[in-house]
Coordinates of C-alpha atoms in Angstrom, one line a residue:
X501 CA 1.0 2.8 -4.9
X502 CA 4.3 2.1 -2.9
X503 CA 4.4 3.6 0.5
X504 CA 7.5 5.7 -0.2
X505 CA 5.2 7.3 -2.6
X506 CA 2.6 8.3 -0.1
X507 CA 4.9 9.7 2.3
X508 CA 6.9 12.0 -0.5
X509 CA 3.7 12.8 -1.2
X510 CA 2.4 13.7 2.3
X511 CA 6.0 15.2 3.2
X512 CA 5.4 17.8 -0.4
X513 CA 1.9 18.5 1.1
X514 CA 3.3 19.1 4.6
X515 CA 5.9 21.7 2.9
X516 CA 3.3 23.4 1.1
X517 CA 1.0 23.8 4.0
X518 CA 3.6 25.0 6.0
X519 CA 4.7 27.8 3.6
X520 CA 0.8 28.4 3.1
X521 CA -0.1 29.0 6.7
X522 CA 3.0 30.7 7.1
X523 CA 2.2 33.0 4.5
X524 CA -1.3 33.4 5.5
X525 CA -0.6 34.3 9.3
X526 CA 1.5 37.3 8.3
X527 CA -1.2 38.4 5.6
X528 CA -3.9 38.5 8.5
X529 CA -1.3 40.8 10.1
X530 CA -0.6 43.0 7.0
X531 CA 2.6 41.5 6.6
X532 CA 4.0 42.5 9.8
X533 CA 5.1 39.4 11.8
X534 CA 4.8 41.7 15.3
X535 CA 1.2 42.0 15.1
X536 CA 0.9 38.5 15.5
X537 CA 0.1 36.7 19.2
X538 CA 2.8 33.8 17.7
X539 CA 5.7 33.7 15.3
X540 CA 4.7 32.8 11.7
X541 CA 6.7 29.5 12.0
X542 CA 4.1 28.4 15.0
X543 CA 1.4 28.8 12.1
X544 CA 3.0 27.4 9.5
X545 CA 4.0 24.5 12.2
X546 CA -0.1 23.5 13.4
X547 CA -0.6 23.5 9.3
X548 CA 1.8 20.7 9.3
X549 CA 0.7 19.0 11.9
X550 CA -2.9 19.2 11.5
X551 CA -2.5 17.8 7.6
X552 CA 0.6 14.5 8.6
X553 CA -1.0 13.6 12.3
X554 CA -4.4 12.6 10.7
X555 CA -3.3 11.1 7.6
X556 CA -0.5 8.7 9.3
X557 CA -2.7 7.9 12.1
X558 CA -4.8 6.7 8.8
X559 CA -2.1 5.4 7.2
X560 CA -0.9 3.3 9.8
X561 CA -4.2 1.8 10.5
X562 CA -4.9 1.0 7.1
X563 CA -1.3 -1.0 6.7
X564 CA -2.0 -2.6 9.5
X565 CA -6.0 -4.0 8.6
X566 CA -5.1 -4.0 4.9
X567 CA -3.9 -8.0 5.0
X568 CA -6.1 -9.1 7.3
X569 CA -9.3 -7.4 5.4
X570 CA -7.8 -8.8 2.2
X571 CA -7.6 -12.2 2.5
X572 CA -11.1 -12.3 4.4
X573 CA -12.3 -11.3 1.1
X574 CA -10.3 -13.3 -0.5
X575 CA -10.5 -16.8 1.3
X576 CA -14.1 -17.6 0.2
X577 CA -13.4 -16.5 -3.3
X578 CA -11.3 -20.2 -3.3
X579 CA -13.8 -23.3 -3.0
X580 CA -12.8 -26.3 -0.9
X581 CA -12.4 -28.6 -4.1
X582 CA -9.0 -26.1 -5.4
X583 CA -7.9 -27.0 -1.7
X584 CA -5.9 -30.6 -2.0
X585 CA -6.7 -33.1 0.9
X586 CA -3.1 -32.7 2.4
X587 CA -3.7 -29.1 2.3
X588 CA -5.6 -26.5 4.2
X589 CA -7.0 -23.0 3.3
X590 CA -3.8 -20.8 5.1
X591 CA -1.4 -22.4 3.0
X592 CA -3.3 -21.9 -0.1
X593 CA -3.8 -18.4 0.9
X594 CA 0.3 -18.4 1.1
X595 CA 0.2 -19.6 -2.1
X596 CA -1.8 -16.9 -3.4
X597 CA 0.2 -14.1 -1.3
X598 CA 3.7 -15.6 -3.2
X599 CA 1.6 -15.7 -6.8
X600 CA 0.6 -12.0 -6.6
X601 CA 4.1 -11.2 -5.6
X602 CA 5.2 -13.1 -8.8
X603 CA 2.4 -11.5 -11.1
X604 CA 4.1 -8.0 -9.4
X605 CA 7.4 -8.8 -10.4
X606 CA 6.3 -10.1 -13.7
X607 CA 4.6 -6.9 -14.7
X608 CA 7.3 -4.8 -13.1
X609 CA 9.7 -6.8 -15.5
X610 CA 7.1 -6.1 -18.5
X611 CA 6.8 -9.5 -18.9
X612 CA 2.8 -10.0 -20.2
X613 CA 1.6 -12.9 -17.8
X614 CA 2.1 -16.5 -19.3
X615 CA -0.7 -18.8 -20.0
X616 CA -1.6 -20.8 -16.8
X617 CA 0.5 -23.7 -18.1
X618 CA 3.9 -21.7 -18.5
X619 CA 3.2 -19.8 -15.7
X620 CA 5.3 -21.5 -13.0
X621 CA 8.2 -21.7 -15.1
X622 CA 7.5 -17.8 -15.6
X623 CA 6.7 -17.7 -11.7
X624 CA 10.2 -19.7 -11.4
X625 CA 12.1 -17.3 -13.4
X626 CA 11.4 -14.9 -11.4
X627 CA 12.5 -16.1 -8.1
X628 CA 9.5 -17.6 -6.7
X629 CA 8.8 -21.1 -6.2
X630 CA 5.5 -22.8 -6.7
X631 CA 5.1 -26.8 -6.2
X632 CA 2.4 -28.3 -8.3
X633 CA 0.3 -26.7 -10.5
X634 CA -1.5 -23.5 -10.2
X635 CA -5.2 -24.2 -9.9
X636 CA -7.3 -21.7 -11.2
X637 CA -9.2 -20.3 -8.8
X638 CA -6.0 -20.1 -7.3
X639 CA -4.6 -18.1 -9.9
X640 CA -7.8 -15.7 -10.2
X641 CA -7.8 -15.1 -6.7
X642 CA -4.3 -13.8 -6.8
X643 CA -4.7 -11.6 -9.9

């Protein structure tokens, strides 16, 4: 899910929480916004900020430990015979990063994924380079 998506989402839950402590603040004073110690906007305010702090503290710290996390799982999914001798194990993770991207942009297109030997041309289409051929535990990993 894009992260635009997350925050409309947490900005539509904000609103709603706002309206609904608002609402419920002046229903525990019988609808009578004097018999309250606040104003009802202060309630509907600590709804807000008790729902957004939390989940963009969480947010945050999952964007941020998401890549790292990732390709540690990833990594040891690729064996040292897919790595070529000139090679080493963070380029062919770079590889894998630009691939998914690719696959992204192919499926955002609605073009079904090409057989692993028109794939680079596909791949190329698309605006993303790959030298060589894709090796397949390449490809699996970034699928």
């Amino acid at each position: 899910m894009p992260l635009i998506w997350l925050l409309v989402l947490l900005g539509l839950l904000a609103a709603a929480g706002f309206v609904a402590g608002r609402r419920r603040a002046l229903a525990s004073a019988g609808g009578d916004g004097r018999g309250l110690h606040s104003l009802p906007v202060y309630y509907g305010a600590n709804v807000v900020l008790s729902a957004l702090i939390p989940s963009l503290t969480l947010l945050a710290v999952w964007t941020l430990l998401q890549p790292p996390l990732l390709e540690a799982w990833i990594a040891p999914s690729i064996p040292d015979s897919a790595i070529p001798p000139a090679s080493d194990r963070a380029l062919i993770m770079n590889d894998v990063r630009r691939i998914a991207g690719g696959l992204d942009a192919l499926a955002a297109q609605g073009r079904p994924v090409a057989a692993p030997s028109d794939l680079r041309a596909e791949l190329g289409r698309v605006g993303v380079p790959v030298i060589g051929d894709i090796a397949p535990p390449v490809l699996a990993a970034a699928e």
